[in-house]
């Protein structure tokens, strides 16, 4: 049985873990480099970065009280969006935190040079030695880590208060003019650059499993640490800009802006004292980074997305020694071989992306209605606060440059590859987002179906059903078409318009082809005879045109028809209606289009309604209900899902079918078919039905040739008459929503 971590971190220790991870390179190293991008407005950049971080902090606070386990960012995104996004978040957040720790230890060397003559080559050795020391401290235990963190952070904050209080009296107002030296773009670039300074807020959620009274302490610690650091950063950078001349501050080799500022108003003694504090602060930051980043491999291992050894907890120290050891090894490699300062922009870019995911994760949890998601703290301002954080993050990303975005994309690619070849077969979890999408789609579809069944909206809104025929339509086929059309029209007290369309060559004037011929009279007589046995009014007429397909669409539009019904005629690699590709009608018709593949029917006892992915379309259900009502038949809903469909998908599907049956006015039965062979499974499940209804979409001939069309394949195999239903074009159905629904189902 896996061992649990001890909950021994109180509120103050938890706050100091977060602040300790933020009050490091973000204030002791980055201000000068960021000022070079925007000038004195770097002050505003730190404040703006904090405001954009705040929504994610609030989101993390809520999720951490619902899931107080080790893993933090990874765990939230994994549970909300699924194991693939979780893998990306886990590896990305882990990479960013390890990088920050290595960056802190490298920055530590720059401050050591202030009071100790250290050869450049020895700086790496010092960084490695400190790294080894911190790894050992973290292995020994969280309690020792928390106590060390609390002491260092208390000292650093006390010194910073004195730095700001004294430095305020020495600022030179001229240093703040011009305030915005590189325009709005420079300000946003600097904001993105310093964004990583706030990444320490992730530390609290990462060690949530070790926090006592998490429902109370986690949200308080997150909010307090972010607000405190927004104030500390803004005031400290205000002093730095005000006392250090711009050319010196913005020198690309300046990695000690705090010490430079202290020397400007407190002399050499102040500079040395500040350097000592910087050493402690940067050490604290590296320590907090190792503590929290090592929990990502631990959490991923528990979810089978990383080797199981990373989840082992030491019996002696009760810490995840393998996870800490691996994290420490990567830290040492970075210190030894990688110019970490050059990667600061990459770390910020990916941290921004992760925080955007965090805001999305909260929305997924809120919308999923999961029984187990019961946070003790609720983030205020939902969903507008989360939307602001997500949009703000994307805006910053656009200003980070191609290198930063490319690096973040590289981490994503590596993460996807790791999941594809290692994690995918080891986990069957789904994210709450998929459940939320399914439930939202089901709810929306049920509401639309209820309106459609009750009012005929989208089927025959004005009571008009257009039956499109031509000279090739036989009397038997016309009878089948009119029978189906009459069933639908009767439910609304509507009218069936039986129209035979005739196409004449362009060289021939339409007026010359309008004379009534014997076959025209035969069509009208035949239609009137059929109408006598049908329960609705049927009007017959002939339309002559140069282009039949356009004539059908124009007539339906002028008529205000809610439905076009025609005969599906299979041809080589495609199907036609009145000599034109059926896809053209689906793309251009102003209303729903239904195609009949007539295999004959006299009596209808069972109407099968089939679907392969997602909820049933409202028009398809309303059409089936109308036919079943007219013939006193039973509707049989058959839903095909993958053989390894998740419990969440099956639950949502069954709940949807229960509600769908309630909306129908006839007897219904439902079957959820788990199969690897969709076409064969649906065909077998439809055996014995008299009519089957399938949804169909417009595709190019090339698409059908290369990938086939499941609706066509199923209708080819069935031995009963088939109605292929295409709903009216929906403005809300975009490519993006189609992709999302395909992923969800």
XYZ file of C-alpha atoms in Angstrom:
745
model
C 0.000 0.000 0.000
C 1.335 3.461 -0.942
C 2.445 5.614 1.994
C 0.881 9.011 2.659
C 2.700 12.275 3.238
C 2.527 13.885 6.672
C 0.337 17.017 6.970
C 2.613 19.259 9.009
C 2.673 22.596 7.115
C 0.754 25.354 8.885
C -0.522 28.620 7.397
C 2.657 30.624 7.940
C 4.924 27.866 6.679
C 2.702 27.434 3.629
C 2.792 31.173 2.879
C 6.561 31.254 3.212
C 6.977 28.336 0.793
C 5.117 30.354 -1.853
C 6.770 33.702 -1.074
C 10.152 32.036 -0.790
C 9.761 30.792 -4.347
C 8.803 34.283 -5.551
C 11.155 36.523 -3.584
C 14.226 35.365 -5.430
C 15.472 35.966 -8.950
C 12.248 37.848 -9.763
C 13.343 40.770 -7.602
C 17.097 40.271 -7.150
C 18.028 39.517 -10.783
C 15.263 40.310 -13.307
C 14.423 44.031 -12.786
C 17.384 45.336 -14.786
C 16.854 42.914 -17.658
C 13.132 43.753 -17.738
C 13.796 47.522 -17.554
C 15.791 47.241 -20.761
C 12.568 46.204 -22.514
C 10.274 48.993 -21.278
C 12.184 51.565 -19.197
C 10.762 52.899 -15.889
C 7.392 51.336 -16.723
C 8.939 48.059 -15.549
C 7.240 49.067 -12.281
C 3.882 48.747 -13.994
C 4.988 45.485 -15.653
C 5.361 43.775 -12.276
C 1.959 45.042 -11.132
C 0.273 44.000 -14.391
C 1.846 40.545 -14.230
C 0.439 40.128 -10.735
C -3.050 41.112 -11.870
C -2.936 38.530 -14.669
C -1.671 35.895 -12.229
C -4.428 36.626 -9.701
C -7.295 34.839 -11.576
C -5.213 31.670 -11.825
C -4.288 32.036 -8.152
C -7.962 32.223 -7.212
C -8.702 29.233 -9.436
C -5.866 27.249 -7.881
C -7.082 28.158 -4.410
C -10.519 26.693 -5.148
C -9.235 23.553 -6.835
C -6.638 22.917 -4.135
C -9.378 22.779 -1.480
C -11.274 20.248 -3.588
C -8.159 18.203 -4.452
C -5.653 18.709 -1.605
C -3.094 16.289 -2.999
C 0.496 16.550 -4.163
C 0.837 17.596 -7.787
C -0.837 21.007 -7.882
C -0.984 22.388 -11.404
C -0.519 18.984 -13.004
C -3.223 17.385 -10.911
C -5.806 20.106 -11.542
C -5.329 20.177 -15.301
C -5.185 16.390 -15.514
C -8.438 15.939 -13.618
C -10.109 18.780 -15.495
C -8.918 18.215 -19.050
C -7.604 14.656 -19.117
C -4.243 12.889 -18.965
C -2.782 14.367 -22.168
C -3.158 18.039 -21.114
C -2.178 16.890 -17.622
C 1.045 15.421 -18.964
C 1.828 18.656 -20.795
C 1.099 20.694 -17.664
C 3.042 18.373 -15.389
C 6.173 18.257 -17.515
C 5.930 21.961 -18.365
C 5.384 23.160 -14.808
C 8.076 20.809 -13.553
C 10.495 22.111 -16.173
C 9.731 25.734 -15.289
C 10.256 25.196 -11.568
C 13.479 23.253 -11.991
C 14.689 25.982 -14.311
C 13.823 28.657 -11.747
C 15.797 26.826 -9.083
C 18.810 26.517 -11.350
C 18.457 30.166 -12.383
C 18.370 31.191 -8.712
C 21.588 29.328 -7.966
C 23.306 30.876 -11.008
C 22.111 34.334 -9.920
C 23.490 33.540 -6.506
C 26.954 33.480 -8.058
C 26.601 37.053 -9.320
C 25.913 38.244 -5.761
C 28.775 36.193 -4.336
C 31.155 38.162 -6.578
C 30.211 41.331 -4.705
C 31.924 40.329 -1.473
C 34.004 37.291 -2.358
C 36.599 36.985 -5.097
C 35.397 33.889 -6.871
C 36.854 32.843 -10.234
C 34.131 32.457 -12.867
C 34.887 28.759 -13.214
C 34.330 28.213 -9.516
C 30.848 29.764 -9.607
C 29.459 26.640 -11.232
C 31.053 24.490 -8.549
C 29.492 26.660 -5.823
C 26.091 26.384 -7.508
C 26.433 22.618 -7.745
C 27.442 22.348 -4.088
C 24.456 24.419 -2.991
C 22.231 22.308 -5.211
C 23.429 19.091 -3.589
C 22.895 20.598 -0.136
C 19.305 21.595 -0.912
C 18.547 18.189 -2.380
C 19.675 16.572 0.863
C 17.581 19.030 2.923
C 14.475 18.156 0.922
C 15.082 14.433 1.264
C 15.463 14.724 5.039
C 11.926 16.084 5.404
C 9.286 18.705 4.668
C 9.142 19.881 8.287
C 12.804 20.856 8.191
C 12.244 22.437 4.792
C 9.268 24.455 6.003
C 11.128 25.728 9.062
C 14.154 26.725 6.999
C 11.869 28.427 4.473
C 9.980 30.368 7.147
C 13.152 31.733 8.696
C 14.734 32.844 5.424
C 11.549 34.434 4.081
C 10.963 36.347 7.314
C 14.482 37.774 7.137
C 14.224 38.700 3.450
C 10.852 40.425 3.846
C 12.131 42.413 6.825
C 15.142 43.614 4.827
C 12.958 44.509 1.838
C 10.696 46.611 4.042
C 13.753 48.517 5.254
C 15.078 48.786 1.680
C 11.823 50.349 0.460
C 11.360 52.616 3.474
C 14.887 54.036 3.269
C 15.169 54.015 -0.509
C 11.955 56.017 -0.978
C 13.738 59.055 0.434
C 16.500 58.884 -2.180
C 14.554 58.417 -5.425
C 15.212 60.835 -8.275
C 11.977 61.854 -10.013
C 13.791 62.373 -13.312
C 14.511 58.640 -13.461
C 10.839 57.988 -14.180
C 10.728 60.073 -17.365
C 10.059 59.037 -20.023
C 8.007 56.336 -18.321
C 7.128 54.165 -21.354
C 10.285 54.043 -23.472
C 9.297 51.184 -25.793
C 5.542 51.709 -26.149
C 2.781 49.323 -25.191
C 4.530 46.433 -26.893
C 7.588 46.912 -24.716
C 5.442 47.027 -21.578
C 3.677 43.778 -22.502
C 6.990 42.136 -23.413
C 8.419 43.099 -20.015
C 5.240 41.896 -18.291
C 5.594 38.520 -19.948
C 9.295 38.430 -19.106
C 8.734 38.975 -15.360
C 5.622 36.761 -15.248
C 7.734 33.852 -14.037
C 8.442 35.883 -10.883
C 4.951 34.907 -9.674
C 5.267 31.233 -10.518
C 5.927 30.544 -6.844
C 2.198 30.622 -6.203
C 2.102 27.124 -7.709
C 4.201 25.832 -4.806
C 1.306 25.822 -2.357
C -0.888 23.661 -4.545
C 2.070 21.372 -5.245
C 2.480 20.531 -1.558
C -1.260 20.627 -0.765
C -1.144 17.042 0.485
C 1.200 18.156 3.272
C -0.793 21.230 4.413
C -2.782 20.963 7.615
C -6.409 22.128 7.461
C -6.145 22.601 3.658
C -9.663 23.991 3.203
C -8.725 27.019 5.297
C -4.974 27.391 4.883
C -4.534 26.815 1.129
C -6.746 29.655 -0.204
C -5.513 32.054 2.466
C -1.887 31.233 1.760
C -2.289 31.608 -2.010
C -4.106 34.935 -1.873
C -1.884 36.412 0.840
C 1.332 35.419 -0.925
C 0.228 36.846 -4.302
C -1.028 40.141 -2.854
C 2.053 40.551 -0.661
C 4.398 39.942 -3.578
C 2.509 42.328 -5.872
C 3.077 45.043 -3.255
C 6.694 44.049 -2.570
C 7.647 43.835 -6.249
C 5.997 47.136 -7.173
C 7.504 49.152 -4.320
C 10.938 47.539 -4.558
C 11.223 48.079 -8.319
C 9.969 51.653 -7.822
C 12.972 52.266 -5.558
C 15.426 50.475 -7.864
C 14.356 52.557 -10.871
C 14.383 55.738 -8.805
C 17.925 55.418 -7.456
C 19.860 53.666 -10.247
C 20.587 55.590 -13.472
C 18.895 53.970 -16.487
C 22.124 53.156 -18.423
C 23.511 51.220 -15.449
C 20.234 49.509 -14.562
C 19.508 48.411 -18.123
C 22.990 47.013 -18.802
C 22.474 43.465 -20.109
C 25.301 42.256 -17.845
C 23.646 43.659 -14.732
C 22.401 40.688 -12.688
C 22.585 42.468 -9.301
C 20.143 45.416 -9.555
C 19.167 45.254 -5.873
C 22.774 45.502 -4.710
C 23.379 48.334 -7.157
C 20.392 50.218 -5.744
C 21.499 49.625 -2.135
C 24.957 50.986 -2.922
C 23.388 54.121 -4.445
C 21.792 55.211 -1.169
C 23.438 53.086 1.569
C 27.038 52.826 0.364
C 29.280 49.771 0.360
C 27.931 48.494 3.663
C 24.411 48.531 2.297
C 25.534 46.761 -0.862
C 27.279 43.990 1.088
C 24.341 43.584 3.446
C 21.940 43.339 0.545
C 24.199 40.786 -1.145
C 24.045 38.574 1.943
C 20.257 38.788 1.963
C 20.175 38.011 -1.757
C 22.205 34.873 -1.144
C 19.679 33.723 1.445
C 16.715 34.661 -0.767
C 18.043 32.921 -3.852
C 18.899 29.886 -1.777
C 15.343 29.929 -0.418
C 13.932 30.158 -3.915
C 15.978 27.206 -5.118
C 14.937 25.248 -2.034
C 11.227 25.928 -2.593
C 11.621 25.045 -6.257
C 13.084 21.640 -5.458
C 10.383 21.012 -2.855
C 7.452 21.701 -5.162
C 8.847 20.584 -8.519
C 9.733 17.165 -7.102
C 6.029 16.637 -6.370
C 5.147 16.684 -10.071
C 6.901 13.382 -10.883
C 5.335 12.019 -7.667
C 1.791 12.925 -8.761
C 2.329 11.788 -12.349
C 3.726 8.485 -11.123
C 0.609 7.899 -9.040
C -1.408 8.387 -12.232
C 0.799 5.996 -14.249
C 2.150 8.842 -16.395
C 5.672 8.486 -14.968
C 7.678 5.512 -13.642
C 6.201 4.035 -10.451
C 9.457 4.511 -8.550
C 8.820 8.255 -8.396
C 5.807 7.634 -6.142
C 7.802 5.744 -3.518
C 7.912 7.503 -0.132
C 10.882 6.891 2.158
C 9.966 4.977 5.328
C 12.610 6.891 7.276
C 12.065 10.461 6.038
C 8.503 10.120 4.661
C 9.510 12.078 1.555
C 9.479 11.003 -2.136
C 13.227 10.467 -2.371
C 13.294 9.168 -5.973
C 11.254 12.092 -7.233
C 13.430 14.570 -5.336
C 16.588 12.832 -6.525
C 15.570 12.893 -10.181
C 14.525 16.549 -9.950
C 17.807 17.382 -8.246
C 19.796 15.588 -10.946
C 18.170 17.652 -13.685
C 18.807 20.781 -11.603
C 22.494 19.992 -11.378
C 22.710 19.304 -15.117
C 21.143 22.693 -15.857
C 23.576 24.486 -13.552
C 26.546 22.706 -15.078
C 25.763 22.897 -18.782
C 22.942 25.305 -19.657
C 23.107 29.125 -19.852
C 19.965 29.398 -17.773
C 19.607 33.183 -18.029
C 18.964 32.852 -21.765
C 16.044 30.559 -20.998
C 14.201 32.993 -18.686
C 11.886 34.038 -21.475
C 11.086 30.391 -22.258
C 10.189 29.653 -18.652
C 7.878 32.673 -18.483
C 6.165 31.794 -21.761
C 5.343 28.275 -20.654
C 4.316 29.433 -17.194
C 1.839 31.820 -18.815
C 0.415 28.973 -20.884
C 0.073 26.753 -17.826
C -1.762 29.516 -15.959
C -4.149 29.903 -18.895
C -4.839 26.160 -18.606
C -5.500 26.607 -14.886
C -8.265 29.118 -15.584
C -9.743 26.718 -18.127
C -9.517 23.845 -15.649
C -11.671 25.680 -13.111
C -14.320 26.333 -15.760
C -14.273 22.634 -16.666
C -14.761 21.593 -13.047
C -17.570 24.071 -12.454
C -19.451 23.032 -15.598
C -18.940 19.285 -15.180
C -21.268 18.919 -12.172
C -19.038 16.180 -10.744
C -20.287 14.842 -7.424
C -16.821 14.651 -5.867
C -15.832 18.216 -6.777
C -16.814 20.027 -3.572
C -14.294 22.817 -2.820
C -14.366 24.483 0.577
C -13.358 27.779 -1.045
C -15.140 29.202 -4.101
C -13.283 31.599 -6.403
C -15.231 34.877 -6.766
C -16.192 36.485 -10.064
C -16.641 33.240 -12.001
C -16.359 33.018 -15.002
C -15.357 36.593 -15.849
C -12.282 36.564 -13.627
C -11.050 33.356 -15.282
C -11.787 34.784 -18.738
C -9.715 37.871 -17.918
C -6.806 35.704 -16.788
C -6.941 33.524 -19.896
C -7.215 36.433 -22.336
C -4.504 38.377 -20.505
C -2.197 35.377 -20.686
C -2.699 34.940 -24.418
C -2.050 38.644 -24.996
C 1.272 38.361 -23.162
C 2.211 35.269 -25.151
C 1.852 37.195 -28.395
C 4.507 39.627 -27.147
C 7.063 37.020 -26.055
C 8.654 36.489 -29.451
C 9.079 33.510 -31.726
C 11.897 31.928 -29.701
C 9.885 31.784 -26.496
C 6.799 30.462 -28.245
C 8.903 27.931 -30.134
C 10.465 26.698 -26.907
C 7.078 26.299 -25.274
C 5.860 24.437 -28.347
C 8.883 22.159 -28.068
C 7.982 21.229 -24.503
C 4.432 20.514 -25.662
C 5.703 18.234 -28.426
C 7.924 16.329 -25.993
C 5.035 15.970 -23.558
C 2.678 14.714 -26.254
C 5.281 12.184 -27.393
C 5.808 10.994 -23.811
C 2.078 10.512 -23.325
C 1.671 8.838 -26.711
C 4.421 6.266 -26.210
C 4.372 5.829 -22.420
C 1.277 7.081 -20.639
C -1.675 6.532 -22.952
C -1.937 2.782 -22.510
C -1.463 3.054 -18.746
C -4.388 5.330 -17.964
C -8.091 5.350 -18.778
C -9.029 8.581 -16.998
C -10.986 11.370 -18.579
C -10.976 15.018 -17.692
C -13.922 16.878 -16.241
C -13.914 19.073 -19.357
C -15.072 16.168 -21.516
C -17.865 15.432 -19.083
C -18.818 19.120 -19.041
C -18.859 19.272 -22.851
C -21.008 16.158 -23.056
C -23.472 17.348 -20.456
C -23.677 20.774 -22.039
C -24.219 19.238 -25.485
C -26.847 16.856 -24.094
C -28.702 19.637 -22.287
C -28.675 21.905 -25.328
C -29.775 19.102 -27.656
C -32.600 18.036 -25.355
C -33.896 21.617 -25.184
C -33.770 21.920 -28.987
C -35.405 18.513 -29.401
C -38.238 19.450 -27.059
C -38.945 22.577 -29.114
C -38.663 20.699 -32.390
C -40.935 17.834 -31.368
C -43.511 20.204 -29.892
C -43.451 22.989 -32.499
C -41.920 21.465 -35.599
C -39.171 24.090 -35.535
C -36.629 23.126 -38.177
C -38.858 20.390 -39.621
C -41.914 22.056 -41.115
C -42.048 25.399 -39.365
C -44.764 26.787 -41.656
C -46.515 23.501 -42.325
C -44.895 23.119 -45.784
C -43.086 19.955 -46.827
C -41.589 20.014 -50.321
C -41.332 16.623 -52.025
C -38.892 17.038 -54.933
C -39.292 14.579 -57.837
C -38.504 14.308 -61.535
C -39.531 12.201 -64.516
C -37.507 9.225 -63.194
C -39.520 9.033 -59.983
C -41.758 5.962 -60.299
C -45.278 5.774 -58.973
C -44.165 3.404 -56.215
C -41.346 5.742 -55.156
C -43.714 8.715 -55.218
C -46.090 6.820 -52.992
C -43.317 6.184 -50.436
C -42.178 9.816 -50.517
C -45.690 11.202 -50.072
C -46.449 8.731 -47.266
C -43.411 9.882 -45.291
C -44.085 13.566 -46.036
C -47.724 13.235 -45.006
C -46.741 11.671 -41.676
C -44.648 14.712 -40.830
C -47.066 17.316 -42.196
C -50.028 15.807 -40.350
C -48.402 16.430 -36.991
C -48.503 20.175 -37.731
C -51.686 20.360 -39.807
C -49.453 21.276 -42.737
C -49.406 20.838 -46.496
C -47.333 18.572 -48.737
C -46.149 20.121 -51.999
C -45.484 17.368 -54.524
C -43.418 19.028 -57.244
C -41.948 17.451 -60.338
C -38.938 19.389 -61.618
C -37.987 19.347 -65.289
C -34.685 20.638 -66.601
C -34.417 21.950 -70.178
C -31.281 22.942 -72.117
C -30.052 26.539 -71.952
C -30.756 26.941 -75.671
C -34.461 26.334 -75.087
C -36.576 29.106 -73.599
C -38.556 28.203 -70.499
C -41.772 29.537 -71.980
C -41.542 27.041 -74.839
C -41.403 24.136 -72.352
C -44.374 25.061 -70.221
C -47.028 23.373 -72.318
C -48.727 20.504 -70.513
C -47.705 17.088 -71.863
C -49.449 13.735 -71.358
C -46.888 12.604 -68.795
C -47.458 15.838 -66.837
C -51.172 15.142 -66.684
C -50.398 11.565 -65.697
C -48.234 12.850 -62.814
C -50.978 15.142 -61.524
C -53.658 12.422 -61.771
C -51.348 9.945 -60.071
C -50.572 12.384 -57.251
C -54.240 13.203 -56.663
C -55.055 9.492 -56.473
C -52.321 8.982 -53.879
C -53.476 12.038 -51.945
C -56.921 10.534 -51.549
C -55.493 7.839 -49.265
C -53.278 10.210 -47.243
C -54.364 12.250 -44.207
C -53.149 15.697 -45.352
C -53.637 18.167 -48.177
C -51.298 17.533 -51.115
C -50.702 20.048 -53.872
C -49.152 18.885 -57.146
C -47.399 20.980 -59.784
C -44.518 20.994 -62.294
C -41.543 23.370 -62.398
C -39.454 23.899 -65.539
C -35.945 25.339 -65.196
C -32.464 25.388 -66.677
C -30.948 24.175 -63.395
C -32.985 21.719 -61.361
C -30.999 21.873 -58.130
C -31.238 25.671 -57.938
C -34.908 25.491 -58.807
C -35.535 23.136 -55.870
C -33.710 25.398 -53.411
C -35.358 28.572 -54.746
C -38.810 27.031 -54.650
C -38.309 25.836 -51.073
C -37.138 29.296 -50.051
C -40.062 31.050 -51.749
C -42.493 28.548 -50.270
C -41.054 28.913 -46.787
C -40.702 25.150 -46.568
C -39.338 23.645 -43.397
C -38.323 20.414 -45.094
C -37.204 19.136 -48.501
C -37.794 15.424 -49.049
C -36.301 13.623 -52.028
C -35.115 10.279 -53.304
C -31.522 9.162 -52.609
C -30.109 7.616 -55.773
C -26.752 5.861 -55.303
C -24.238 6.484 -58.068
C -20.560 5.596 -58.492
C -18.699 7.034 -55.426
C -21.562 9.399 -54.576
C -25.336 9.800 -54.446
C -27.719 12.089 -56.308
C -31.024 13.830 -55.867
C -32.691 14.694 -59.190
C -29.393 14.238 -61.023
C -27.305 16.482 -58.732
C -24.944 15.535 -55.932
C -26.811 15.273 -52.614
C -23.999 17.203 -50.905
C -24.921 20.311 -52.916
C -28.434 20.285 -51.477
C -27.134 19.828 -47.929
C -24.853 22.840 -48.345
C -27.357 25.182 -50.025
C -30.850 24.225 -48.852
C -32.570 26.854 -46.662
C -34.122 24.151 -44.488
C -33.738 20.556 -43.363
C -33.169 18.003 -46.142
C -34.210 14.344 -45.874
C -33.293 11.699 -48.440
C -35.273 8.460 -48.759
C -33.548 5.232 -49.765
C -36.742 3.368 -50.537
C -36.782 -0.381 -50.063
C -40.542 -0.429 -49.642
C -42.837 -0.342 -46.621
C -46.552 -0.908 -46.214
C -46.829 -0.969 -42.445
C -44.337 0.486 -40.003
C -44.068 -1.141 -36.571
C -40.521 -0.175 -35.596
C -38.630 3.015 -36.418
C -34.906 2.714 -35.680
C -32.966 5.925 -34.988
C -29.199 5.441 -35.167
C -26.270 7.573 -34.070
C -22.550 6.959 -34.027
C -21.190 9.928 -32.093
C -22.837 12.336 -29.698
C -26.507 13.119 -28.998
C -29.273 12.552 -31.539
C -30.080 15.520 -33.747
C -33.397 17.226 -32.885
C -34.683 17.045 -36.484
C -33.967 13.332 -36.679
C -35.862 12.674 -33.439
C -38.820 14.869 -34.450
C -39.001 13.144 -37.842
C -38.965 9.689 -36.225
C -41.594 10.726 -33.680
C -43.903 12.000 -36.444
C -43.662 8.783 -38.459
C -44.065 6.562 -35.391
C -47.075 8.558 -34.217
C -48.807 8.269 -37.593
C -48.233 4.513 -37.855
C -48.550 3.670 -34.143
C -44.987 2.369 -34.219
C -42.257 2.043 -31.605
C -39.077 4.127 -31.783
C -35.862 2.286 -31.116
C -32.841 4.477 -30.328
C -29.528 2.726 -31.011
C -26.353 4.523 -29.906
C -22.941 3.160 -30.876
C -19.938 3.906 -28.640
C -16.417 2.524 -28.566
C -15.934 -0.858 -26.958
C -13.678 0.739 -24.336
C -15.952 3.737 -23.719
C -15.454 5.319 -20.304
C -17.963 5.054 -17.485
C -18.458 8.812 -17.706
C -19.446 8.594 -21.383
C -21.810 5.692 -20.759
C -23.448 7.503 -17.854
C -24.021 10.698 -19.840
C -25.346 8.689 -22.803
C -27.806 6.731 -20.672
C -29.014 9.868 -18.889
C -29.537 11.575 -22.259
C -31.537 8.630 -23.609
C -33.740 8.574 -20.510
C -34.620 12.235 -21.056
C -35.025 11.741 -24.807
C -37.575 8.961 -24.329
C -39.603 11.318 -22.134
C -39.860 13.840 -25.006
C -41.347 11.370 -27.494
C -45.088 10.834 -27.740
C -44.830 7.113 -28.595
C -43.343 4.020 -27.000
C -39.532 4.028 -27.120
C -36.676 1.641 -26.457
C -32.987 2.472 -26.142
C -29.836 0.471 -26.775
C -26.249 1.556 -26.066
C -24.051 -0.543 -28.322
C -20.390 -0.946 -27.298
C -18.506 -2.118 -30.359
C -15.255 -1.822 -32.286
C -17.095 -2.278 -35.583
C -19.581 0.596 -35.733
C -21.111 -0.114 -39.138
C -21.570 -3.832 -38.568
C -22.849 -3.278 -35.037
C -25.497 -0.739 -36.015
C -26.635 -2.815 -38.980
C -27.053 -5.880 -36.762
C -28.880 -3.866 -34.080
C -31.363 -2.551 -36.664
C -32.456 -5.988 -37.873
C -36.251 -6.258 -37.910
C -36.888 -2.514 -38.156
C -39.155 -1.185 -40.890
C -37.534 2.225 -41.291
C -34.159 3.498 -40.096
C -33.136 7.147 -39.636
C -29.519 8.277 -39.874
C -27.917 11.675 -39.744
C -25.818 12.668 -42.742
C -23.372 15.464 -43.503
C -22.030 17.040 -46.648
C -18.653 15.719 -47.788
C -16.610 16.064 -50.929
C -16.331 13.112 -53.275
C -12.625 12.929 -52.480
C -13.437 12.638 -48.770
C -15.935 9.840 -49.366
C -13.468 8.056 -51.653
C -10.582 8.256 -49.183
C -12.360 7.884 -45.857
C -15.824 6.572 -46.788
C -19.015 7.900 -45.234
C -20.342 5.853 -42.294
C -23.938 6.991 -42.853
C -23.772 5.832 -46.469
C -22.034 2.597 -45.506
C -24.703 1.774 -42.927
C -27.580 2.623 -45.253
C -25.991 0.396 -47.932
C -25.999 -2.567 -45.562
C -29.498 -2.182 -44.134
C -32.353 -4.185 -45.653
C -35.097 -1.699 -44.724
C -35.960 1.737 -46.042
C -33.611 4.451 -44.791
C -34.139 8.156 -44.208
C -30.924 10.204 -44.191
C -31.535 13.442 -42.311
C -29.530 16.638 -42.677
C -30.657 19.420 -40.303
C -30.829 23.065 -41.352
C -27.483 24.857 -41.281
C -26.637 26.081 -37.779
C -24.643 29.255 -37.271
C -23.488 27.933 -33.936
C -21.888 24.832 -35.479
C -18.317 25.884 -36.212
C -15.308 23.779 -37.145
C -13.973 24.277 -33.608
C -17.153 23.061 -31.918
C -17.305 20.104 -34.287
C -13.746 19.099 -33.355
C -14.445 19.511 -29.641
C -17.562 17.350 -29.830
C -15.710 14.708 -31.814
C -13.030 14.542 -29.115
C -15.658 14.426 -26.365
C -17.557 11.526 -27.937
